[in-house]
CSV table of C-alpha atoms and ligand atoms in Angstrom, one decimal:
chain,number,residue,atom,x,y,z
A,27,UNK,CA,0.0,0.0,0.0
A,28,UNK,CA,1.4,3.5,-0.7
A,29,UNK,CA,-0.1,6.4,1.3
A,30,UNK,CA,-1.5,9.2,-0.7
A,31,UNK,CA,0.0,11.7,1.3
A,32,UNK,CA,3.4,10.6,0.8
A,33,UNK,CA,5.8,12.2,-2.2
A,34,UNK,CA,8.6,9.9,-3.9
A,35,UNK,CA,9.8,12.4,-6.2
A,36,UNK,CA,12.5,15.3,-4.8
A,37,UNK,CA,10.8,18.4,-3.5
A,38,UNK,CA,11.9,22.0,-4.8
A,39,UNK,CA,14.7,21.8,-2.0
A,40,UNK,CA,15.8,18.7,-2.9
A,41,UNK,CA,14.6,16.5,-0.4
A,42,UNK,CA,12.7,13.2,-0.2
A,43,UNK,CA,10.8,13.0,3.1
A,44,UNK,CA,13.5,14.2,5.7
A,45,UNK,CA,16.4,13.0,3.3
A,46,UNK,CA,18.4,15.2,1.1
A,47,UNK,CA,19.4,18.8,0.3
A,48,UNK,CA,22.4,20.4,-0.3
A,49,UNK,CA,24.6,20.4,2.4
A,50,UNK,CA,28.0,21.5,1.3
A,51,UNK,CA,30.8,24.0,2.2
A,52,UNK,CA,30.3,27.9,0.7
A,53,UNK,CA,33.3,27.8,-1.8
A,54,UNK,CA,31.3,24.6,-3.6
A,55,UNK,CA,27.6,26.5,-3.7
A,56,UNK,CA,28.2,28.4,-6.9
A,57,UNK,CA,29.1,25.3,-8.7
A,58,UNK,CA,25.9,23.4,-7.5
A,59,UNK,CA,23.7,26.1,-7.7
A,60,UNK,CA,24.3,27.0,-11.3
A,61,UNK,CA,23.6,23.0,-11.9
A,62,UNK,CA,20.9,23.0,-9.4
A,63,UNK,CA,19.6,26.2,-11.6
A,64,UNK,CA,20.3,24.5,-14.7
A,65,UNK,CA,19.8,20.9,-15.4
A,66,UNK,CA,16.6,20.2,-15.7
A,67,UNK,CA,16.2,23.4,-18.5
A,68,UNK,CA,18.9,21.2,-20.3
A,69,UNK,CA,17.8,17.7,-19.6
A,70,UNK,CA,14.4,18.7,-21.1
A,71,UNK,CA,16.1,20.1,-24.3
A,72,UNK,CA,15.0,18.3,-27.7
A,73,UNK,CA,18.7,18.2,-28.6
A,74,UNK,CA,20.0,17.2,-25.4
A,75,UNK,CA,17.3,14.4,-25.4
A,76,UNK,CA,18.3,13.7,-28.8
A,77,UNK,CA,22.0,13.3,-28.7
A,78,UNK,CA,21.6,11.1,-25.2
A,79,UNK,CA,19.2,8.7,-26.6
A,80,UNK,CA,21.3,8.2,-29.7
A,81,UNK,CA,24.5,7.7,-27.9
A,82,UNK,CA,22.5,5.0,-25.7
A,83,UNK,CA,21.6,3.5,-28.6
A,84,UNK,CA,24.4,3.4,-30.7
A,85,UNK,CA,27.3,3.0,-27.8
A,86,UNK,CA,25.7,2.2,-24.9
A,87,UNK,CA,24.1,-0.8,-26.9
A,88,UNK,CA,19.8,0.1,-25.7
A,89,UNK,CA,17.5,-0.9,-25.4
A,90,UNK,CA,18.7,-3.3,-23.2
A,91,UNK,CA,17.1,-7.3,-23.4
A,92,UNK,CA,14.4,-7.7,-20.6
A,93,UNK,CA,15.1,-11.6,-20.6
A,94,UNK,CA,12.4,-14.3,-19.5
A,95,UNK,CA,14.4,-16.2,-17.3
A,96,UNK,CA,12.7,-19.7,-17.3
A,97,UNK,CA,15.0,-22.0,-15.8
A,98,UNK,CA,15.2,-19.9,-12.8
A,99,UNK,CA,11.7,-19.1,-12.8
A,100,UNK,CA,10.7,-23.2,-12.3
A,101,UNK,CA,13.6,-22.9,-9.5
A,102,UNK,CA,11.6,-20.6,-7.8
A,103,UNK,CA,8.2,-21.4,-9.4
A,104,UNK,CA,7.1,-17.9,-9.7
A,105,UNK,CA,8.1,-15.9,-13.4
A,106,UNK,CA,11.2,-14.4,-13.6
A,107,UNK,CA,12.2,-11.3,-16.1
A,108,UNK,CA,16.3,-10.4,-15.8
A,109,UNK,CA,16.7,-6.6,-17.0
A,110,UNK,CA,20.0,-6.9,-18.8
A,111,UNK,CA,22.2,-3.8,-17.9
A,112,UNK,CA,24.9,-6.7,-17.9
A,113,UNK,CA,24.7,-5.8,-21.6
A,114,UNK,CA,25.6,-2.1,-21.5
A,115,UNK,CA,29.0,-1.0,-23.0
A,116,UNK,CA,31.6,-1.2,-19.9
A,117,UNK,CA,29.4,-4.0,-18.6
A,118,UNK,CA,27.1,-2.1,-15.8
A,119,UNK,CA,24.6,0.3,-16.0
A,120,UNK,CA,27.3,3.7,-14.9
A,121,UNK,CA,27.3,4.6,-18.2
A,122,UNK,CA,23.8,5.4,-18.4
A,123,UNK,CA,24.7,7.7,-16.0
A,124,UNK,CA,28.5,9.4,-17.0
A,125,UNK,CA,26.6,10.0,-20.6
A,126,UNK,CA,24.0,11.9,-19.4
A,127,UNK,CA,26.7,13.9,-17.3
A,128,UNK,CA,29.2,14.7,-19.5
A,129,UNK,CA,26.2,15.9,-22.4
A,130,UNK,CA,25.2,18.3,-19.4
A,131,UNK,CA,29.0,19.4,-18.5
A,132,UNK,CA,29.0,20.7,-22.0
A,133,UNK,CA,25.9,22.6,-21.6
A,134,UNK,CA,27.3,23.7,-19.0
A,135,UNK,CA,30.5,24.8,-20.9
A,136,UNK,CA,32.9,22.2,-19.5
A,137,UNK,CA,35.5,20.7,-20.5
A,138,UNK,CA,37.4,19.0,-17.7
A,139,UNK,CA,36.2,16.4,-15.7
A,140,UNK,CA,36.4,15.4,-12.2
A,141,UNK,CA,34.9,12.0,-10.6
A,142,UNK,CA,35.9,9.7,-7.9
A,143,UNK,CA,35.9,6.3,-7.4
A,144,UNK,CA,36.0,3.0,-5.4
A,145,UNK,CA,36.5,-0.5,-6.9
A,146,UNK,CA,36.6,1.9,-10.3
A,147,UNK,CA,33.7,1.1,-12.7
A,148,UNK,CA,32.6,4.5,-12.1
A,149,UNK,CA,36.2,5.6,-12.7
A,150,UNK,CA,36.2,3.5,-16.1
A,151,UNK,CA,32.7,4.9,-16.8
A,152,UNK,CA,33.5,8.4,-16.4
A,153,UNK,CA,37.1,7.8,-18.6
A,154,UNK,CA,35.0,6.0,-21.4
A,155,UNK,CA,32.8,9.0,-21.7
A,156,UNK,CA,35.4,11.7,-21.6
A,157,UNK,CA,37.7,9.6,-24.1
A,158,UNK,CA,33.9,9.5,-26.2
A,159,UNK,CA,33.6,13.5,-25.7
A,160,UNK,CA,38.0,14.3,-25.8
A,161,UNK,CA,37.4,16.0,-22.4
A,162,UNK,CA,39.8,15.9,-19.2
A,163,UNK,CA,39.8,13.4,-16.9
A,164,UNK,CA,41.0,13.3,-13.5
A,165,UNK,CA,40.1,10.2,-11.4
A,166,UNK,CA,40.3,10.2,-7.5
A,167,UNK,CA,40.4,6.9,-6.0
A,168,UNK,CA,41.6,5.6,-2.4
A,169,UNK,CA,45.4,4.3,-2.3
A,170,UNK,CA,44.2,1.3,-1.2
A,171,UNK,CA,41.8,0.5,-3.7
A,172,UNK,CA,44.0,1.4,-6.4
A,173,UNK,CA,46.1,-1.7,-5.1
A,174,UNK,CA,43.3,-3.6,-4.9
A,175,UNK,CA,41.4,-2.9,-8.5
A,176,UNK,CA,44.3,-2.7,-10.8
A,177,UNK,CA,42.6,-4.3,-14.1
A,178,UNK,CA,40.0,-0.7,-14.1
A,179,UNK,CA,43.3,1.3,-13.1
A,180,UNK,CA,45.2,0.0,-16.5
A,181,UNK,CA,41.4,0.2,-17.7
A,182,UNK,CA,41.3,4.5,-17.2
A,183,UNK,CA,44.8,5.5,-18.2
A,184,UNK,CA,44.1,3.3,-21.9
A,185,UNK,CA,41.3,5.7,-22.1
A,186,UNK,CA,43.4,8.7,-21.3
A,187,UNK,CA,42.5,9.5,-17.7
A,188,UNK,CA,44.6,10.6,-14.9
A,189,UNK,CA,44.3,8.7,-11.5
A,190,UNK,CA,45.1,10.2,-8.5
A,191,UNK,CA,45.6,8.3,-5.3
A,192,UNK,CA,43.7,9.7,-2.3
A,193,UNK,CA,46.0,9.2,0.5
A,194,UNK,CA,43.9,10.6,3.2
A,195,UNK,CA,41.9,8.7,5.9
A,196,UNK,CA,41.5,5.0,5.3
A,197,UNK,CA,42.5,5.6,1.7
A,198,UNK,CA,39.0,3.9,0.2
A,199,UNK,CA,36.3,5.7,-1.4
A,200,UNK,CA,35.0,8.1,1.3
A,201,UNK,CA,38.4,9.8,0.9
A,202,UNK,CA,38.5,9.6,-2.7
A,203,UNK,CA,34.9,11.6,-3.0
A,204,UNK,CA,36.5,13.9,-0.1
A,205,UNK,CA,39.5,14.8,-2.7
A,206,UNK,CA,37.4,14.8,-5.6
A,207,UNK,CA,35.1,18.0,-4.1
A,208,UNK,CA,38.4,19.5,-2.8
A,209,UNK,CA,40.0,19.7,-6.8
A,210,UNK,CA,36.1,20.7,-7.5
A,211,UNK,CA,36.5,23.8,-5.3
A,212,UNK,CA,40.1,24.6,-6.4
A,213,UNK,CA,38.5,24.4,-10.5
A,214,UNK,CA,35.3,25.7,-10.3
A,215,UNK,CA,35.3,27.5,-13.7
A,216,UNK,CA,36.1,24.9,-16.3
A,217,UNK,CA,35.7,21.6,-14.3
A,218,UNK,CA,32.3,18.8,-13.8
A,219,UNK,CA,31.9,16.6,-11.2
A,220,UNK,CA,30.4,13.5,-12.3
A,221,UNK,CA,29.0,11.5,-9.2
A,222,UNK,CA,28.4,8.1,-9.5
A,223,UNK,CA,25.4,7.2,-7.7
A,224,UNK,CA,22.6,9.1,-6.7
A,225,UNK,CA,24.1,10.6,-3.7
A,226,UNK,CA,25.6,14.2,-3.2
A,227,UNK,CA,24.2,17.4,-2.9
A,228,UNK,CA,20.7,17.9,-4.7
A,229,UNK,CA,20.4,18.0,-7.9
A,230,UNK,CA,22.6,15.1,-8.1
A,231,UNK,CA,20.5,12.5,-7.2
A,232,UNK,CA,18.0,13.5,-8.8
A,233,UNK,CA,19.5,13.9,-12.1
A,234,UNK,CA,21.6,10.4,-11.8
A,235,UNK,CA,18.2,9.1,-11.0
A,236,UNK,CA,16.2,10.4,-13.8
A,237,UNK,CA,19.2,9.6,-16.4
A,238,UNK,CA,19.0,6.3,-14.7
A,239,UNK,CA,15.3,6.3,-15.3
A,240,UNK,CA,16.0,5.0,-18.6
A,241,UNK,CA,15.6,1.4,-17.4
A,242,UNK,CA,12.1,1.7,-15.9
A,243,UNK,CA,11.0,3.2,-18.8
A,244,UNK,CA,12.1,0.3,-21.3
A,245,UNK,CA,10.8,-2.4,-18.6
A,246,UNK,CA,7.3,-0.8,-19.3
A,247,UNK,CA,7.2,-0.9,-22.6
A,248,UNK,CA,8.4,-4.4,-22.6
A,249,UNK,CA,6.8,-6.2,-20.1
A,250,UNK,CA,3.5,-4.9,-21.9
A,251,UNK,CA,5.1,-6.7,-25.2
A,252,UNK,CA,5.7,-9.8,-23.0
A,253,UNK,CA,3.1,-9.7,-20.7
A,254,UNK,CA,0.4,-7.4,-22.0
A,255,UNK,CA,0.5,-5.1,-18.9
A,256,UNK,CA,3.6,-2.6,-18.8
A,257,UNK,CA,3.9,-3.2,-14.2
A,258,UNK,CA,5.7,-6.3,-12.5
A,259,UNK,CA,4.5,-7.7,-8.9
A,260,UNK,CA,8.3,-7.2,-7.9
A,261,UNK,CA,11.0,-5.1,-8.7
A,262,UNK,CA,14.2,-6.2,-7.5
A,263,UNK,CA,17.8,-4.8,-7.5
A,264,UNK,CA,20.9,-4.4,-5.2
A,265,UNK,CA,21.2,-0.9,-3.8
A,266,UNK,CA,24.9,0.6,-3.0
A,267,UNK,CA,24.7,4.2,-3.3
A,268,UNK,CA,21.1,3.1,-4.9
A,269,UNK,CA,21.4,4.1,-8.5
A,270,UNK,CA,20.4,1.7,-10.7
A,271,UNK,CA,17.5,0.3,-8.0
A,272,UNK,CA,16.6,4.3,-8.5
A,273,UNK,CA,16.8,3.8,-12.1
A,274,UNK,CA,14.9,0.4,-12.1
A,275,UNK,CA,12.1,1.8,-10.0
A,276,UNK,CA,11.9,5.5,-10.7
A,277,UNK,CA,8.4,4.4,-13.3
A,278,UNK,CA,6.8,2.7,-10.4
A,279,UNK,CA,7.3,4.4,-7.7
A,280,UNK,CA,3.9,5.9,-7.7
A,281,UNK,CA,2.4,2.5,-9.1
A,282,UNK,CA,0.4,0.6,-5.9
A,283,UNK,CA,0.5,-2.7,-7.8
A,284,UNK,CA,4.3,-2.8,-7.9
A,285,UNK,CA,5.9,-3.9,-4.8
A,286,UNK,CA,9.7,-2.1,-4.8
A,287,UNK,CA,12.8,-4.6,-3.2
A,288,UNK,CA,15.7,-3.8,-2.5
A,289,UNK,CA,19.3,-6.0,-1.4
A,290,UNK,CA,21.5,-4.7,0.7
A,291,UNK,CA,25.2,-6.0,1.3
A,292,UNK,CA,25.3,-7.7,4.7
A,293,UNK,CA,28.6,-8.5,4.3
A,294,UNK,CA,29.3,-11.2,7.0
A,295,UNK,CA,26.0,-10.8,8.7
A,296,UNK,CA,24.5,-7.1,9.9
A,297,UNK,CA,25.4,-8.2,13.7
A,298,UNK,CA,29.1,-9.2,13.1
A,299,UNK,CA,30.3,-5.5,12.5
A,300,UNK,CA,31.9,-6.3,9.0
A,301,UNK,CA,28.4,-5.1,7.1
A,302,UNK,CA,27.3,-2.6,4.3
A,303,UNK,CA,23.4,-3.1,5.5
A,304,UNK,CA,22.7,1.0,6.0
A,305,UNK,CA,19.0,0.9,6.3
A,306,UNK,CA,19.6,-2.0,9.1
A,307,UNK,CA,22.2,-0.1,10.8
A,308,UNK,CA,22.6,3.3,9.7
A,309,UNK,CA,21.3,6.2,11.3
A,310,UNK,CA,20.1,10.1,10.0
A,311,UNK,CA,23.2,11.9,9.1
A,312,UNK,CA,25.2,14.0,6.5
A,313,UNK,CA,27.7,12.6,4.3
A,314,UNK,CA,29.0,13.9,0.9
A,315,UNK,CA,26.8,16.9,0.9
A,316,UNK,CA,23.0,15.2,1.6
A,317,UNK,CA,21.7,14.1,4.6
A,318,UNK,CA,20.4,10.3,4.9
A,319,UNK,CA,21.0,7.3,6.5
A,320,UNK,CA,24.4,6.5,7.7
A,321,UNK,CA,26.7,3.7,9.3
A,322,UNK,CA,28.1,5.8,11.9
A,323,UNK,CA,29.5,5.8,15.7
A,324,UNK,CA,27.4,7.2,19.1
A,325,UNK,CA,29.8,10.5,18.3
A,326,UNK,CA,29.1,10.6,14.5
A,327,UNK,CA,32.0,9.3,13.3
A,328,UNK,CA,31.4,7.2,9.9
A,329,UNK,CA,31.8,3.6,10.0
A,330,UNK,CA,34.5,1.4,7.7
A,331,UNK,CA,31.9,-0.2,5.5
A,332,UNK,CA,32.4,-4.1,4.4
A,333,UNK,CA,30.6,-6.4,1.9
A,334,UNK,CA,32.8,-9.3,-0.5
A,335,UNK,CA,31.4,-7.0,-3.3
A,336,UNK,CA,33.1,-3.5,-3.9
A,337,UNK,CA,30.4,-1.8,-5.4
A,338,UNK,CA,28.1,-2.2,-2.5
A,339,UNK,CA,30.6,-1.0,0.0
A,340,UNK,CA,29.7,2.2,0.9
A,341,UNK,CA,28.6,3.7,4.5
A,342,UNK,CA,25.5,5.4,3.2
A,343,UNK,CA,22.9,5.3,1.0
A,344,UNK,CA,21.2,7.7,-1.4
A,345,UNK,CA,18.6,10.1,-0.1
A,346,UNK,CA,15.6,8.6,-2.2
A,347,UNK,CA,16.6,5.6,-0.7
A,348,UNK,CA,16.7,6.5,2.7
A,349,UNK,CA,13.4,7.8,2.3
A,350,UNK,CA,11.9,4.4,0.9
A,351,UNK,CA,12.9,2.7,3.4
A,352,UNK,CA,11.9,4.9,6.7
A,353,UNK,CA,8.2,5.2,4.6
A,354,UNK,CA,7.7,1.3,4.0
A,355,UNK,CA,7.4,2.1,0.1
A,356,UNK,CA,10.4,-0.2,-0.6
A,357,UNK,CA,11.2,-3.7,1.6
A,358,UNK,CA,15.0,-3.9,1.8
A,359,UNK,CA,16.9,-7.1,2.3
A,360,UNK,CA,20.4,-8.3,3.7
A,361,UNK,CA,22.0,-10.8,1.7
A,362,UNK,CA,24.9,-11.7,3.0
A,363,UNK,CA,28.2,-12.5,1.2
A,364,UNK,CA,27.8,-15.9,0.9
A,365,UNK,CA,24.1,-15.6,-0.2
A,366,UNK,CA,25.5,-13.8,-2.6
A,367,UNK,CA,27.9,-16.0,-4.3
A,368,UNK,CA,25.3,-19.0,-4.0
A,369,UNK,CA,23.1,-16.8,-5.7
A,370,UNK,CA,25.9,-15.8,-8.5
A,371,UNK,CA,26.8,-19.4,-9.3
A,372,UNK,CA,22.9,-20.3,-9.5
A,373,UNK,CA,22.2,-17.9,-12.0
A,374,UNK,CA,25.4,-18.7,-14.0
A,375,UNK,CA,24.5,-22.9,-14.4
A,376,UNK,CA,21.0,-22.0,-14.7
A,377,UNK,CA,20.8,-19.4,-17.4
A,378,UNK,CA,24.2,-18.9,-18.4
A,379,UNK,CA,24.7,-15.3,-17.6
A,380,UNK,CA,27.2,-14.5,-14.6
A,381,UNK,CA,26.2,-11.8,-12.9
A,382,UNK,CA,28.4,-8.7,-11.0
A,383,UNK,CA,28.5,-9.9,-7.1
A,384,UNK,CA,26.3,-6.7,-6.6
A,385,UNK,CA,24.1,-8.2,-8.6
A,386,UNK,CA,23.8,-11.2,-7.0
A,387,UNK,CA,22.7,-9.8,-3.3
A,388,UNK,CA,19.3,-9.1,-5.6
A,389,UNK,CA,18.9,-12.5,-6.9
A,390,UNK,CA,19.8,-13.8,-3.6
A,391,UNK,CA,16.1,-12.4,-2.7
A,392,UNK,CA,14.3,-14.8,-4.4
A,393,UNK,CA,14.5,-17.5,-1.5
A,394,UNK,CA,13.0,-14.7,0.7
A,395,UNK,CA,10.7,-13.7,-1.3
A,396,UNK,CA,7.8,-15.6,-1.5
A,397,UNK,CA,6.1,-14.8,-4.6
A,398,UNK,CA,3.6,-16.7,-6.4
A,399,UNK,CA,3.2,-18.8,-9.2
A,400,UNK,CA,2.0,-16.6,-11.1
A,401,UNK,CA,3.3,-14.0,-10.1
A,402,UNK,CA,5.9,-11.6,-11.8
A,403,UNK,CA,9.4,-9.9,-11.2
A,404,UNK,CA,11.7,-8.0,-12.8
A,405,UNK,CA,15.5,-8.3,-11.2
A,406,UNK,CA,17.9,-5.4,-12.3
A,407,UNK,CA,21.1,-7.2,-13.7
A,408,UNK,CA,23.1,-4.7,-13.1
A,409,UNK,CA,25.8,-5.6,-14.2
A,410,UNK,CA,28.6,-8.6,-15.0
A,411,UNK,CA,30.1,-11.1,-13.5
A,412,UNK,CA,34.0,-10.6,-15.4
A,413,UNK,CA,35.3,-8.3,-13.1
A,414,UNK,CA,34.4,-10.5,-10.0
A,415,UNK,CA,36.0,-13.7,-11.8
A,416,UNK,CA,39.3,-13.5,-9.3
A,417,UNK,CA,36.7,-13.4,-6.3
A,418,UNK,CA,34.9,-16.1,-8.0
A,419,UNK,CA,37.6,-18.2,-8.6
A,420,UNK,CA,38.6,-18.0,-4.8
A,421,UNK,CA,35.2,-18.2,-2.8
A,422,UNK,CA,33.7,-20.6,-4.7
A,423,UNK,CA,36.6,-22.8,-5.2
A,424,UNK,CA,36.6,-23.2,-8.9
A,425,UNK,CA,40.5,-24.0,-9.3
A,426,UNK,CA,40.1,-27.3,-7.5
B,523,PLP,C1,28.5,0.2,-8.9
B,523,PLP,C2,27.6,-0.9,-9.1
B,523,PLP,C3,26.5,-1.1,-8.2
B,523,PLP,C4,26.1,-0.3,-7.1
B,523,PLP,O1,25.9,1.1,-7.4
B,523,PLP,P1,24.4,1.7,-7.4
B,523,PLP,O2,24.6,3.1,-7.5
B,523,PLP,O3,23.7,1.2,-6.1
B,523,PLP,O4,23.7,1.1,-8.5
B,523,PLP,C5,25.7,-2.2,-8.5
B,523,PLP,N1,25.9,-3.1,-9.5
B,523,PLP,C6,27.0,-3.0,-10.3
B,523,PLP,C7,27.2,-3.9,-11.4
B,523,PLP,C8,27.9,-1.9,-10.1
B,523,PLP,O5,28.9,-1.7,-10.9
């Protein structure tokens, strides 16, 4: 049931319930407000809607495949649908995202570009783009994880990027974004941030979230192809910062007969303190410029987020997100690490597609789910299962 007092969509201010807004040191509010003022004038422009839809189609590779799963569905005995984003060019669904971005950075007349990034498909999202566009591209990303991820560090500097190590803090992807707005304030003139997820001060999650809309809108059109009505029963994805669970539900959000689920990393298990479960554990805060729910100490201090999957591990959550949970509108679950990779090797003998380890933590739903025979749901694929084949390889034991 939704209540019909309740908004999902961002309010003038930029919030979603009590989640959101801008909140973000002075020397940063010109750049944000001249976006804030901005992108939604642009996003609405015939050309601009023009030029991204054709570069979806023609490099992205969309519409992406909404793919009747049937093997998986008599698993489960309930129907199935896997949304393909696996498909995309780079493999995820980012680039959804970085193209609609960089087409608004040169509205905006920009030409450098400035991003941060963890395990570095956003980094390699953001590179492809700018390599697409010949723009300037600076990468921020955590020392550590740039020892950790070095197939998408060789991946940026082929596609011309710089990467900068954050050295700061624990050196992960907190710190990274941290350096990324400080080199934002130092070039405020000729220089777009591209953020990743939809997190950040508004309007950026609600701009990543409407370019991400993309794949609600294509789900509609061909479930009613499929199915003859254009709404599932279920709509499933993995949220980390929550962008493409945004993008996958942003068409039913108002829609009663669509139940929203989300999968959250629980990393070992929400009680063992090595978890990425934010609506389980987090608490109202402000981080990277919005306020919303947060993995954080009694004295505010954040929390060193874990989960076996690098995408997911991150101590907050967008503010849309934050706002789904605290209002019922979307039931999250926490799927742990293992559930995960059980999950990621049943889809890959069953239907022959191996799935990111985000990915997974949504497909590891369907043994919680309970839905009926007849009953239908769309999972979000985010993304592939290549860049996880080293994890892989080692969890599940596929050497011996
Ligand atoms: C980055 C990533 C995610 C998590 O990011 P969201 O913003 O929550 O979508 C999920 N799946 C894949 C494949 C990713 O690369």
């Amino acid at each position: 049931m939704i209540d019909a007092g309740i908004s999902f969509h961002v309010s003038e201010k930029g919030y979603y319930g009590d989640f959101g807004g801008a909140f973000i040191p002075e020397m940063l509010y010109p750049n944000v407000e001249e976006l804030r003022l901005h992108y939604l004038e642009y996003m609405m422009e015939p050309s601009f809607q023009k030029e991204f839809h054709f570069l979806l189609k023609d490099f992205v590779g969309r519409p992406t495949p909404l793919f009747k799963a049937e093997r998986l569905s008599a698993k489960y005995n309930t129907q199935i649908y896997l949304k393909r984003e696996d498909l995309c060019h780079t493999g995820a669904h980012k680039v959804n995202n970085t193209i609609g971005q960089i087409l608004m950075a040169k509205r905006l007349g920009k030409h450098k570009i400035v991003a941060e990034t963890g395990a570095g498909q956003h980094g390699v999202a953001t590179a492809t783009v700018c390599a697409l566009m010949g723009m300037e591209c600076i990468i921020y990303m955590g020392a550590i994880d740039i020892d950790r991820q070095a197939p998408n560090v060789a991946r940026m500097k082929m596609l011309g990027a710089s990467v900068v190590a954050a050295q700061s803090g624990s050196k992960t992807l907190k710190d990274a974004t941290n350096e990324a707005m400080r080199h934002w304030i130092n070039h405020p003139v000729d220089t777009h941030y591209i953020i990743g997820s939809v997190v950040g001060p508004h309007p950026y999650p609600d701009m990543v979230a409407k370019f991400q809309s993309v794949i609600s809108e294509e789900i509609k059109w061909q479930l009613q192809e499929k199915e003859g009505r254009d709404y599932p029963d279920y709509i499933l994805a993995c949220v980390g910062g929550g962008s493409n669970a945004a993008g996958a539900f942003y068409h039913y959000l108002d829609e009663p007969r669509t139940a929203l689920i989300a999968a959250e990393a629980a990393g070992q298990g929400i009680s063992t303190g090595h978890s990425a479960a934010t609506t389980f554990l987090g608490k109202p805060g402000v981080l990277h410029g919005s306020k919303s729910l947060l993995m954080q100490t009694e004295d505010g201090q954040v929390i060193e987020p874990y989960s076996i999957s690098a995408g997911l591990d991150y101590p907050g959550i967008g503010p849309l997100h934050a706002h789904l949970a605290t209002s019922g509108r979307a039931k999250f679950f926490d799927i742990t690490d293992d559930e995960a990779l059980d999950a990621a090797l049943e889809c890959s003998m069953l239907e022959g597609i191996i799935p990111a380890l985000e990915t997974a933590h949504a497909l590891a739903v369907f043994g919680k789910l309970g839905a009926k025979p007849d009953e239908i749901s769309v999972v979000n694929l985010s993304g592939r299962g290549d860049k996880d084949l080293a994890t892989y390889q080692e969890k599940l034991k596929l050497n011996q």
